Amino acid sequence: MKQLHITETVLRDAQQSLIATRMPYDDFEAVLDEMDKAGYHSIECWGGATFDSCLRYLGEDPWERLRKIKSHMKNTKLQMLLRGQNLLGYHHYSDDTVRRFVRKSVENGMDIIRIFDALNDLRNIETAVDECLKAGGHAQGCICYTLSPIHNLDMFVELGRQIESMGCNSLCIKDMAGIMSPQECFDLVTALRENIKLPIYVHTHATTGLGYMTYLKAAEAGAAGIDCATSCLSGGTSQPATESLVYALTQMGFDCGVNVKELKKVNDFFLPVTEKFSASGVFDPYVLSTKTDALVYQVPGGMLSNLVAQLKAQNAIDKLDAVLEETPRVRADLGYPPLVTPLSQMVGVQATVNVLLGERYKNIGKEIKSYIKGEYGKAPGPVNAELAQKVLGGEQPITGRFADTLEPEFEKAKAYLGDRAQSEEDVLSYIAFPQQTEQYFDKRDSEKPLVVQFSIKEVG
Ligand code: CO
């Protein structure tokens, strides 16, 4: 029988996509032993927005959460998502921070680190990959999947070759927007398998309704594994359902390695948890409906709902069509970056500003300027020359790796925190999210409840 690995995402991407990463550790602790018996290849449980959310909203130490989860996992590998040189934040950190962060992740129990760069600039994942391997972790390099006139099979295969030669243990095709069609997936997995030896994992979302079909074609093409979410937290902006895919794939002759009875126990456990978030309004059924607009506009579902929210706030929802037409133009001007955090937010805001001011690039966002200066990495394609001139004047963009220009951060942060930091992990939390971490330290010191705030929507 052909093997197909299942990664269960309920503790990370599924709850990030459906309930804004608001699930506290106490809500799922009681199911961890059961999850460990289910036979998943891995459980994605950390990274992405979970780290920020623990500190910002839940009053939890993310490192402690990781250690606690690990203590229940005798058989199952833990997996996390890391934004390369951005770690779990929104800007580039210095190499000393990246190395310490990755090493501490492995030391605290992480097995598989899935590492991506929003621009597919692999220089931005090199340090994290290198340290993961040195620390004894499994490094999974990512191709961020996107469609554009410059993204094609050859380009993706070349990225795959580079990921392989970097020493990664496996490769992930990361379709954060759920726009990869079944046929595109089949062709891409096939092309990668013809050219590289790494096992290929496929990550998609059910947003556009293609996800289930895409996974079947991934399996047919010889993918090593797929990411699914337990059924009560599946569908819509989350992953396709674990149980349904296991059912279908088993009949197609795949051994998914899971115990179906355990899968049911896991889902039975999460059902009332889900209902609690529905009752409080955190879980909005709107995110579950199939949204095919993303296929027309080529923008991720999360980004679309952001644009709608922004325009409503400006009392300009009548401009939505204009903004949706402007979005791909801005993306083209920037050399077709994949629309994943943080680029999805940057492109969306600039398109909105261009439309609302009635003049393109009258006002250029600070992040867009940094992008054009090369501070996020190399743009996939050429940046519009006129726009580049406007931002750079006579200056040259950075062509090297931006992190090479950054001073070491760790010792400075450690000195600043003094006694407040009880561990190296504390210092790393502070470097990653200074404000939220100080707020968490205050809470830890005094045990006062946290004030709840709102955050930006993640697309990843
Ligand atoms: Co995702």
Short mmCIF file of N, CA, C and O in Angstrom, two decimals, residues 256-382:
data_model
loop_
_atom_site.label_atom_id
_atom_site.label_comp_id
_atom_site.label_asym_id
_atom_site.label_seq_id
_atom_site.Cartn_x
_atom_site.Cartn_y
_atom_site.Cartn_z
N CYS A 256 -2.97 5.85 5.32
CA CYS A 256 -2.72 7.14 5.98
C CYS A 256 -2.15 6.96 7.37
O CYS A 256 -1.83 7.95 8.04
N GLY A 257 -2.06 5.73 7.82
CA GLY A 257 -1.42 5.45 9.11
C GLY A 257 -2.21 5.85 10.33
O GLY A 257 -1.70 5.80 11.45
N VAL A 258 -3.45 6.27 10.15
CA VAL A 258 -4.21 6.77 11.29
C VAL A 258 -5.26 5.76 11.75
O VAL A 258 -5.69 4.89 10.99
N ASN A 259 -5.67 5.91 13.00
CA ASN A 259 -6.70 5.08 13.59
C ASN A 259 -8.03 5.85 13.55
O ASN A 259 -8.17 6.89 14.21
N VAL A 260 -8.96 5.35 12.76
CA VAL A 260 -10.20 6.09 12.51
C VAL A 260 -11.02 6.31 13.79
O VAL A 260 -11.62 7.37 13.98
N LYS A 261 -10.98 5.33 14.69
CA LYS A 261 -11.71 5.48 15.97
C LYS A 261 -11.11 6.63 16.79
O LYS A 261 -11.84 7.40 17.42
N GLU A 262 -9.80 6.72 16.76
CA GLU A 262 -9.15 7.82 17.50
C GLU A 262 -9.48 9.17 16.87
O GLU A 262 -9.66 10.16 17.57
N LEU A 263 -9.56 9.19 15.55
CA LEU A 263 -9.90 10.45 14.87
C LEU A 263 -11.26 10.94 15.35
O LEU A 263 -11.48 12.13 15.56
N LYS A 264 -12.16 10.00 15.51
CA LYS A 264 -13.50 10.38 15.98
C LYS A 264 -13.45 10.92 17.41
O LYS A 264 -14.08 11.92 17.74
N LYS A 265 -12.67 10.26 18.26
CA LYS A 265 -12.54 10.73 19.65
C LYS A 265 -11.98 12.15 19.68
O LYS A 265 -12.41 12.99 20.47
N VAL A 266 -11.00 12.40 18.83
CA VAL A 266 -10.39 13.74 18.78
C VAL A 266 -11.45 14.76 18.37
O VAL A 266 -11.61 15.81 19.00
N ASN A 267 -12.20 14.43 17.34
CA ASN A 267 -13.21 15.39 16.88
C ASN A 267 -14.34 15.58 17.90
O ASN A 267 -14.80 16.69 18.12
N ASP A 268 -14.74 14.47 18.54
CA ASP A 268 -15.77 14.57 19.59
C ASP A 268 -15.31 15.51 20.71
O ASP A 268 -16.11 16.24 21.28
N PHE A 269 -14.02 15.49 20.97
CA PHE A 269 -13.49 16.38 22.01
C PHE A 269 -13.58 17.85 21.58
O PHE A 269 -13.97 18.72 22.36
N PHE A 270 -13.21 18.12 20.33
CA PHE A 270 -13.15 19.53 19.89
C PHE A 270 -14.51 20.13 19.58
O PHE A 270 -14.64 21.35 19.52
N LEU A 271 -15.52 19.28 19.39
CA LEU A 271 -16.84 19.82 19.04
C LEU A 271 -17.38 20.82 20.07
O LEU A 271 -17.72 21.95 19.71
N PRO A 272 -17.44 20.46 21.35
CA PRO A 272 -17.91 21.46 22.33
C PRO A 272 -16.99 22.67 22.45
O PRO A 272 -17.46 23.78 22.75
N VAL A 273 -15.69 22.48 22.22
CA VAL A 273 -14.76 23.63 22.25
C VAL A 273 -15.16 24.61 21.14
O VAL A 273 -15.26 25.82 21.35
N THR A 274 -15.43 24.05 19.96
CA THR A 274 -15.84 24.86 18.82
C THR A 274 -17.14 25.60 19.14
O THR A 274 -17.28 26.79 18.84
N GLU A 275 -18.07 24.88 19.77
CA GLU A 275 -19.37 25.49 20.10
C GLU A 275 -19.21 26.66 21.06
O GLU A 275 -19.90 27.66 20.96
N LYS A 276 -18.26 26.53 21.96
CA LYS A 276 -17.99 27.62 22.91
C LYS A 276 -17.55 28.89 22.14
O LYS A 276 -18.02 29.99 22.43
N PHE A 277 -16.69 28.70 21.14
CA PHE A 277 -16.23 29.86 20.36
C PHE A 277 -17.33 30.41 19.46
O PHE A 277 -17.34 31.59 19.14
N SER A 278 -18.25 29.54 19.04
CA SER A 278 -19.40 30.01 18.26
C SER A 278 -20.29 30.88 19.14
O SER A 278 -20.70 31.97 18.75
N ALA A 279 -20.56 30.39 20.36
CA ALA A 279 -21.45 31.10 21.27
C ALA A 279 -20.90 32.48 21.62
O ALA A 279 -21.65 33.46 21.73
N SER A 280 -19.57 32.59 21.74
CA SER A 280 -18.98 33.89 22.11
C SER A 280 -18.80 34.79 20.89
O SER A 280 -18.38 35.94 21.02
N GLY A 281 -19.10 34.27 19.70
CA GLY A 281 -19.00 35.10 18.50
C GLY A 281 -17.62 35.13 17.87
O GLY A 281 -17.40 35.75 16.83
N VAL A 282 -16.64 34.46 18.50
CA VAL A 282 -15.28 34.43 17.93
C VAL A 282 -15.29 33.61 16.63
O VAL A 282 -14.60 33.94 15.66
N PHE A 283 -16.06 32.53 16.67
CA PHE A 283 -16.17 31.67 15.48
C PHE A 283 -17.37 32.14 14.66
O PHE A 283 -18.52 31.88 15.01
N ASP A 284 -17.07 32.85 13.58
CA ASP A 284 -18.12 33.42 12.73
C ASP A 284 -18.35 32.46 11.55
O ASP A 284 -17.42 32.20 10.78
N PRO A 285 -19.55 31.94 11.40
CA PRO A 285 -19.79 30.94 10.33
C PRO A 285 -19.47 31.48 8.93
O PRO A 285 -19.29 30.69 8.00
N TYR A 286 -19.36 32.80 8.79
CA TYR A 286 -19.02 33.39 7.49
C TYR A 286 -17.72 32.79 6.92
O TYR A 286 -17.63 32.59 5.71
N VAL A 287 -16.76 32.49 7.79
CA VAL A 287 -15.46 31.99 7.30
C VAL A 287 -15.57 30.58 6.71
O VAL A 287 -14.65 30.12 6.05
N LEU A 288 -16.70 29.92 6.95
CA LEU A 288 -16.83 28.54 6.48
C LEU A 288 -17.36 28.42 5.05
O LEU A 288 -17.22 27.38 4.42
N SER A 289 -17.99 29.46 4.54
CA SER A 289 -18.58 29.32 3.21
C SER A 289 -17.49 29.33 2.13
O SER A 289 -16.42 29.90 2.31
N THR A 290 -17.79 28.67 1.03
CA THR A 290 -16.83 28.58 -0.07
C THR A 290 -16.81 29.91 -0.83
O THR A 290 -17.86 30.45 -1.17
N LYS A 291 -15.61 30.43 -1.06
CA LYS A 291 -15.50 31.75 -1.69
C LYS A 291 -14.64 31.65 -2.95
O LYS A 291 -13.43 31.56 -2.88
N THR A 292 -15.33 31.66 -4.08
CA THR A 292 -14.61 31.47 -5.34
C THR A 292 -14.07 32.78 -5.90
O THR A 292 -13.34 32.76 -6.90
N ASP A 293 -14.39 33.91 -5.26
CA ASP A 293 -13.85 35.19 -5.73
C ASP A 293 -12.32 35.18 -5.77
O ASP A 293 -11.71 35.82 -6.62
N ALA A 294 -11.73 34.42 -4.82
CA ALA A 294 -10.27 34.38 -4.78
C ALA A 294 -9.71 33.85 -6.11
O ALA A 294 -8.60 34.21 -6.51
N LEU A 295 -10.49 33.00 -6.79
CA LEU A 295 -10.02 32.45 -8.07
C LEU A 295 -10.11 33.50 -9.17
O LEU A 295 -9.33 33.51 -10.12
N VAL A 296 -11.07 34.41 -9.03
CA VAL A 296 -11.23 35.48 -10.02
C VAL A 296 -10.19 36.58 -9.78
O VAL A 296 -9.49 37.00 -10.68
N TYR A 297 -10.10 37.01 -8.52
CA TYR A 297 -9.22 38.15 -8.20
C TYR A 297 -7.81 37.74 -7.84
O TYR A 297 -6.94 38.58 -7.71
N GLN A 298 -7.61 36.42 -7.65
CA GLN A 298 -6.30 35.91 -7.25
C GLN A 298 -5.81 36.58 -5.97
O GLN A 298 -4.62 36.84 -5.81
N VAL A 299 -6.73 36.87 -5.08
CA VAL A 299 -6.31 37.33 -3.76
C VAL A 299 -6.84 36.34 -2.73
O VAL A 299 -7.92 35.81 -2.89
N PRO A 300 -6.05 36.07 -1.68
CA PRO A 300 -6.49 35.12 -0.66
C PRO A 300 -7.77 35.59 0.03
O PRO A 300 -8.02 36.80 0.12
N GLY A 301 -8.56 34.63 0.50
CA GLY A 301 -9.83 34.94 1.16
C GLY A 301 -9.67 35.89 2.34
O GLY A 301 -10.43 36.84 2.50
N GLY A 302 -8.63 35.66 3.15
CA GLY A 302 -8.38 36.51 4.32
C GLY A 302 -8.12 37.94 3.92
O GLY A 302 -8.53 38.89 4.58
N MET A 303 -7.44 38.09 2.78
CA MET A 303 -7.12 39.43 2.30
C MET A 303 -8.38 40.14 1.79
O MET A 303 -8.57 41.33 2.01
N LEU A 304 -9.23 39.36 1.16
CA LEU A 304 -10.48 39.92 0.64
C LEU A 304 -11.34 40.47 1.79
O LEU A 304 -11.84 41.60 1.72
N SER A 305 -11.45 39.68 2.87
CA SER A 305 -12.27 40.16 3.98
C SER A 305 -11.62 41.37 4.66
O SER A 305 -12.31 42.25 5.17
N ASN A 306 -10.28 41.44 4.64
CA ASN A 306 -9.59 42.62 5.15
C ASN A 306 -9.93 43.87 4.35
O ASN A 306 -10.16 44.94 4.90
N LEU A 307 -9.91 43.72 3.01
CA LEU A 307 -10.21 44.85 2.13
C LEU A 307 -11.62 45.36 2.39
O LEU A 307 -11.85 46.57 2.48
N VAL A 308 -12.55 44.42 2.53
CA VAL A 308 -13.94 44.79 2.79
C VAL A 308 -14.03 45.56 4.11
O VAL A 308 -14.64 46.64 4.18
N ALA A 309 -13.34 45.05 5.13
CA ALA A 309 -13.38 45.71 6.44
C ALA A 309 -12.78 47.11 6.38
O ALA A 309 -13.33 48.08 6.92
N GLN A 310 -11.64 47.23 5.68
CA GLN A 310 -10.98 48.55 5.54
C GLN A 310 -11.89 49.55 4.87
O GLN A 310 -12.02 50.70 5.30
N LEU A 311 -12.54 49.11 3.78
CA LEU A 311 -13.38 50.02 3.01
C LEU A 311 -14.63 50.41 3.79
O LEU A 311 -15.05 51.57 3.75
N LYS A 312 -15.19 49.45 4.52
CA LYS A 312 -16.35 49.77 5.34
C LYS A 312 -15.97 50.82 6.39
O LYS A 312 -16.71 51.77 6.63
N ALA A 313 -14.79 50.64 6.99
CA ALA A 313 -14.34 51.58 8.01
C ALA A 313 -14.18 52.99 7.43
O ALA A 313 -14.33 53.98 8.12
N GLN A 314 -13.83 53.05 6.14
CA GLN A 314 -13.63 54.35 5.47
C GLN A 314 -14.94 54.84 4.84
O GLN A 314 -14.93 55.87 4.14
N ASN A 315 -16.00 54.08 5.06
CA ASN A 315 -17.28 54.43 4.44
C ASN A 315 -17.18 54.46 2.92
O ASN A 315 -17.72 55.36 2.26
N ALA A 316 -16.42 53.53 2.36
CA ALA A 316 -16.16 53.57 0.92
C ALA A 316 -16.31 52.19 0.30
O ALA A 316 -15.59 51.83 -0.64
N ILE A 317 -17.29 51.41 0.80
CA ILE A 317 -17.44 50.04 0.31
C ILE A 317 -17.82 50.03 -1.18
O ILE A 317 -17.55 49.07 -1.90
N ASP A 318 -18.39 51.14 -1.68
CA ASP A 318 -18.70 51.24 -3.11
C ASP A 318 -17.44 51.21 -3.97
O ASP A 318 -17.51 51.03 -5.19
N LYS A 319 -16.27 51.37 -3.35
CA LYS A 319 -15.01 51.36 -4.11
C LYS A 319 -14.40 49.95 -4.17
O LYS A 319 -13.29 49.79 -4.68
N LEU A 320 -15.12 48.95 -3.66
CA LEU A 320 -14.54 47.60 -3.59
C LEU A 320 -14.08 47.08 -4.96
O LEU A 320 -12.97 46.58 -5.10
N ASP A 321 -14.93 47.22 -5.96
CA ASP A 321 -14.55 46.73 -7.29
C ASP A 321 -13.29 47.42 -7.79
O ASP A 321 -12.39 46.78 -8.35
N ALA A 322 -13.22 48.72 -7.58
CA ALA A 322 -12.04 49.48 -8.02
C ALA A 322 -10.79 48.99 -7.29
O ALA A 322 -9.72 48.83 -7.90
N VAL A 323 -10.93 48.73 -5.98
CA VAL A 323 -9.78 48.25 -5.21
C VAL A 323 -9.36 46.85 -5.67
O VAL A 323 -8.18 46.56 -5.79
N LEU A 324 -10.36 46.02 -5.97
CA LEU A 324 -10.04 44.67 -6.43
C LEU A 324 -9.37 44.67 -7.80
O LEU A 324 -8.60 43.77 -8.14
N GLU A 325 -9.65 45.68 -8.60
CA GLU A 325 -8.95 45.80 -9.88
C GLU A 325 -7.56 46.38 -9.69
O GLU A 325 -6.62 46.08 -10.43
N GLU A 326 -7.44 47.24 -8.70
CA GLU A 326 -6.14 47.89 -8.44
C GLU A 326 -5.14 46.92 -7.77
O GLU A 326 -3.94 47.00 -8.01
N THR A 327 -5.67 46.00 -6.96
CA THR A 327 -4.79 45.08 -6.21
C THR A 327 -3.82 44.31 -7.12
O THR A 327 -2.60 44.35 -6.88
N PRO A 328 -4.31 43.65 -8.18
CA PRO A 328 -3.33 42.95 -9.05
C PRO A 328 -2.37 43.90 -9.77
O PRO A 328 -1.24 43.51 -10.08
N ARG A 329 -2.79 45.15 -9.99
CA ARG A 329 -1.87 46.11 -10.63
C ARG A 329 -0.74 46.48 -9.68
O ARG A 329 0.42 46.57 -10.08
N VAL A 330 -1.09 46.69 -8.40
CA VAL A 330 -0.05 47.00 -7.41
C VAL A 330 0.90 45.81 -7.29
O VAL A 330 2.12 45.96 -7.26
N ARG A 331 0.30 44.62 -7.26
CA ARG A 331 1.13 43.42 -7.15
C ARG A 331 2.09 43.31 -8.34
O ARG A 331 3.28 43.00 -8.18
N ALA A 332 1.59 43.60 -9.53
CA ALA A 332 2.43 43.57 -10.73
C ALA A 332 3.56 44.60 -10.63
O ALA A 332 4.71 44.32 -10.93
N ASP A 333 3.20 45.81 -10.15
CA ASP A 333 4.21 46.88 -10.00
C ASP A 333 5.34 46.45 -9.06
O ASP A 333 6.47 46.91 -9.18
N LEU A 334 4.99 45.58 -8.11
CA LEU A 334 5.99 45.15 -7.11
C LEU A 334 6.71 43.87 -7.53
O LEU A 334 7.45 43.29 -6.74
N GLY A 335 6.50 43.42 -8.74
CA GLY A 335 7.20 42.21 -9.22
C GLY A 335 6.52 40.93 -8.77
O GLY A 335 7.18 39.92 -8.57
N TYR A 336 5.21 40.96 -8.59
CA TYR A 336 4.40 39.78 -8.29
C TYR A 336 4.80 39.02 -7.02
O TYR A 336 5.04 37.81 -7.06
N PRO A 337 4.88 39.71 -5.88
CA PRO A 337 5.12 38.95 -4.65
C PRO A 337 3.94 38.04 -4.35
O PRO A 337 2.79 38.40 -4.64
N PRO A 338 4.17 36.83 -3.78
CA PRO A 338 3.05 36.00 -3.32
C PRO A 338 2.26 36.77 -2.26
O PRO A 338 2.85 37.48 -1.44
N LEU A 339 0.94 36.63 -2.28
CA LEU A 339 0.13 37.37 -1.32
C LEU A 339 -0.03 36.59 -0.02
O LEU A 339 -1.07 35.99 0.26
N VAL A 340 1.03 36.60 0.78
CA VAL A 340 1.03 35.95 2.08
C VAL A 340 1.52 37.01 3.06
O VAL A 340 2.18 37.98 2.65
N THR A 341 1.20 36.84 4.36
CA THR A 341 1.67 37.78 5.39
C THR A 341 3.17 37.97 5.27
O THR A 341 3.88 36.97 5.19
N PRO A 342 3.73 39.17 5.25
CA PRO A 342 3.06 40.46 5.39
C PRO A 342 2.69 41.12 4.06
O PRO A 342 2.08 42.18 4.05
N LEU A 343 3.07 40.50 2.93
CA LEU A 343 2.86 41.15 1.63
C LEU A 343 1.39 41.34 1.31
O LEU A 343 0.99 42.32 0.67
N SER A 344 0.53 40.40 1.76
CA SER A 344 -0.89 40.52 1.47
C SER A 344 -1.45 41.81 2.08
O SER A 344 -2.19 42.55 1.43
N GLN A 345 -1.06 42.10 3.31
CA GLN A 345 -1.52 43.32 3.96
C GLN A 345 -0.96 44.56 3.26
O GLN A 345 -1.68 45.54 3.02
N MET A 346 0.34 44.51 2.91
CA MET A 346 0.99 45.68 2.31
C MET A 346 0.37 46.03 0.96
O MET A 346 0.07 47.19 0.68
N VAL A 347 0.17 45.00 0.13
CA VAL A 347 -0.40 45.23 -1.20
C VAL A 347 -1.84 45.73 -1.08
O VAL A 347 -2.25 46.67 -1.77
N GLY A 348 -2.60 45.13 -0.18
CA GLY A 348 -4.00 45.51 0.00
C GLY A 348 -4.15 46.96 0.45
O GLY A 348 -4.99 47.71 -0.08
N VAL A 349 -3.34 47.36 1.40
CA VAL A 349 -3.42 48.74 1.90
C VAL A 349 -3.03 49.72 0.80
O VAL A 349 -3.70 50.74 0.59
N GLN A 350 -1.96 49.41 0.05
CA GLN A 350 -1.52 50.34 -1.00
C GLN A 350 -2.58 50.47 -2.11
O GLN A 350 -2.84 51.57 -2.59
N ALA A 351 -3.21 49.34 -2.46
CA ALA A 351 -4.26 49.40 -3.49
C ALA A 351 -5.42 50.27 -3.00
O ALA A 351 -5.97 51.08 -3.75
N THR A 352 -5.79 50.11 -1.73
CA THR A 352 -6.87 50.90 -1.16
C THR A 352 -6.53 52.39 -1.17
O THR A 352 -7.34 53.22 -1.59
N VAL A 353 -5.32 52.71 -0.75
CA VAL A 353 -4.88 54.11 -0.72
C VAL A 353 -4.88 54.70 -2.13
O VAL A 353 -5.35 55.81 -2.36
N ASN A 354 -4.37 53.93 -3.10
CA ASN A 354 -4.34 54.41 -4.49
C ASN A 354 -5.73 54.78 -4.98
O ASN A 354 -5.91 55.81 -5.65
N VAL A 355 -6.71 53.94 -4.64
CA VAL A 355 -8.08 54.19 -5.11
C VAL A 355 -8.71 55.36 -4.35
O VAL A 355 -9.28 56.27 -4.95
N LEU A 356 -8.57 55.34 -3.03
CA LEU A 356 -9.25 56.36 -2.23
C LEU A 356 -8.68 57.76 -2.47
O LEU A 356 -9.41 58.74 -2.43
N LEU A 357 -7.39 57.85 -2.76
CA LEU A 357 -6.81 59.19 -3.02
C LEU A 357 -7.00 59.62 -4.47
O LEU A 357 -6.69 60.75 -4.83
N GLY A 358 -7.49 58.70 -5.29
CA GLY A 358 -7.76 59.05 -6.68
C GLY A 358 -6.51 59.26 -7.51
O GLY A 358 -6.55 59.76 -8.63
N GLU A 359 -5.37 58.89 -6.97
CA GLU A 359 -4.10 59.01 -7.71
C GLU A 359 -3.17 57.91 -7.25
O GLU A 359 -2.99 57.70 -6.05
N ARG A 360 -2.59 57.19 -8.19
CA ARG A 360 -1.74 56.06 -7.83
C ARG A 360 -0.42 56.53 -7.19
O ARG A 360 0.24 57.42 -7.70
N TYR A 361 -0.07 55.91 -6.09
CA TYR A 361 1.19 56.15 -5.37
C TYR A 361 1.40 57.61 -4.99
O TYR A 361 2.52 58.08 -4.90
N LYS A 362 0.29 58.33 -4.75
CA LYS A 362 0.41 59.69 -4.22
C LYS A 362 1.01 59.58 -2.82
O LYS A 362 1.82 60.38 -2.40
N ASN A 363 0.55 58.54 -2.12
CA ASN A 363 1.04 58.25 -0.79
C ASN A 363 1.54 56.80 -0.81
O ASN A 363 0.79 55.90 -1.14
N ILE A 364 2.81 56.61 -0.46
CA ILE A 364 3.36 55.24 -0.51
C ILE A 364 3.65 54.76 0.92
O ILE A 364 4.34 55.45 1.68
N GLY A 365 3.12 53.60 1.26
CA GLY A 365 3.29 53.05 2.61
C GLY A 365 4.76 52.81 2.96
O GLY A 365 5.59 52.53 2.08
N LYS A 366 5.07 52.95 4.26
CA LYS A 366 6.44 52.78 4.75
C LYS A 366 6.97 51.38 4.41
O LYS A 366 8.11 51.22 3.99
N GLU A 367 6.11 50.37 4.59
CA GLU A 367 6.55 48.99 4.32
C GLU A 367 6.81 48.77 2.83
O GLU A 367 7.74 48.06 2.46
N ILE A 368 5.97 49.39 1.99
CA ILE A 368 6.18 49.26 0.54
C ILE A 368 7.53 49.89 0.16
O ILE A 368 8.27 49.35 -0.66
N LYS A 369 7.84 51.01 0.81
CA LYS A 369 9.14 51.65 0.54
C LYS A 369 10.29 50.71 0.94
O LYS A 369 11.24 50.53 0.19
N SER A 370 10.16 50.09 2.13
CA SER A 370 11.20 49.15 2.58
C SER A 370 11.33 47.99 1.60
O SER A 370 12.44 47.54 1.29
N TYR A 371 10.19 47.52 1.13
CA TYR A 371 10.18 46.42 0.16
C TYR A 371 10.96 46.81 -1.09
O TYR A 371 11.81 46.05 -1.57
N ILE A 372 10.68 48.01 -1.61
CA ILE A 372 11.35 48.45 -2.84
C ILE A 372 12.84 48.68 -2.59
O ILE A 372 13.67 48.48 -3.48
N LYS A 373 13.18 49.04 -1.36
CA LYS A 373 14.60 49.20 -1.03
C LYS A 373 15.31 47.85 -0.87
O LYS A 373 16.51 47.81 -0.61
N GLY A 374 14.55 46.76 -0.93
CA GLY A 374 15.17 45.43 -0.85
C GLY A 374 15.25 44.89 0.56
O GLY A 374 15.93 43.89 0.81
N GLU A 375 14.56 45.52 1.50
CA GLU A 375 14.69 45.11 2.90
C GLU A 375 13.89 43.86 3.24
O GLU A 375 14.03 43.31 4.33
N TYR A 376 13.04 43.42 2.34
CA TYR A 376 12.33 42.17 2.57
C TYR A 376 12.96 41.01 1.78
O TYR A 376 12.56 39.87 1.93
N GLY A 377 13.90 41.35 0.91
CA GLY A 377 14.50 40.34 0.06
C GLY A 377 14.30 40.74 -1.39
O GLY A 377 13.87 41.85 -1.70
N LYS A 378 14.61 39.79 -2.26
CA LYS A 378 14.55 40.07 -3.69
C LYS A 378 13.12 39.91 -4.18
O LYS A 378 12.49 38.88 -3.93
N ALA A 379 12.61 40.91 -4.89
CA ALA A 379 11.28 40.79 -5.48
C ALA A 379 11.33 39.69 -6.53
O ALA A 379 12.32 39.54 -7.24
N PRO A 380 10.26 38.89 -6.63
CA PRO A 380 10.29 37.78 -7.60
C PRO A 380 10.52 38.26 -9.04
O PRO A 380 11.26 37.64 -9.79
N GLY A 381 9.88 39.36 -9.42
CA GLY A 381 10.07 39.91 -10.75
C GLY A 381 10.52 41.37 -10.64
O GLY A 381 10.67 41.89 -9.54
N PRO A 382 10.75 42.04 -11.79
CA PRO A 382 11.19 43.43 -11.73
C PRO A 382 10.11 44.36 -11.17
O PRO A 382 8.93 44.20 -11.45
#
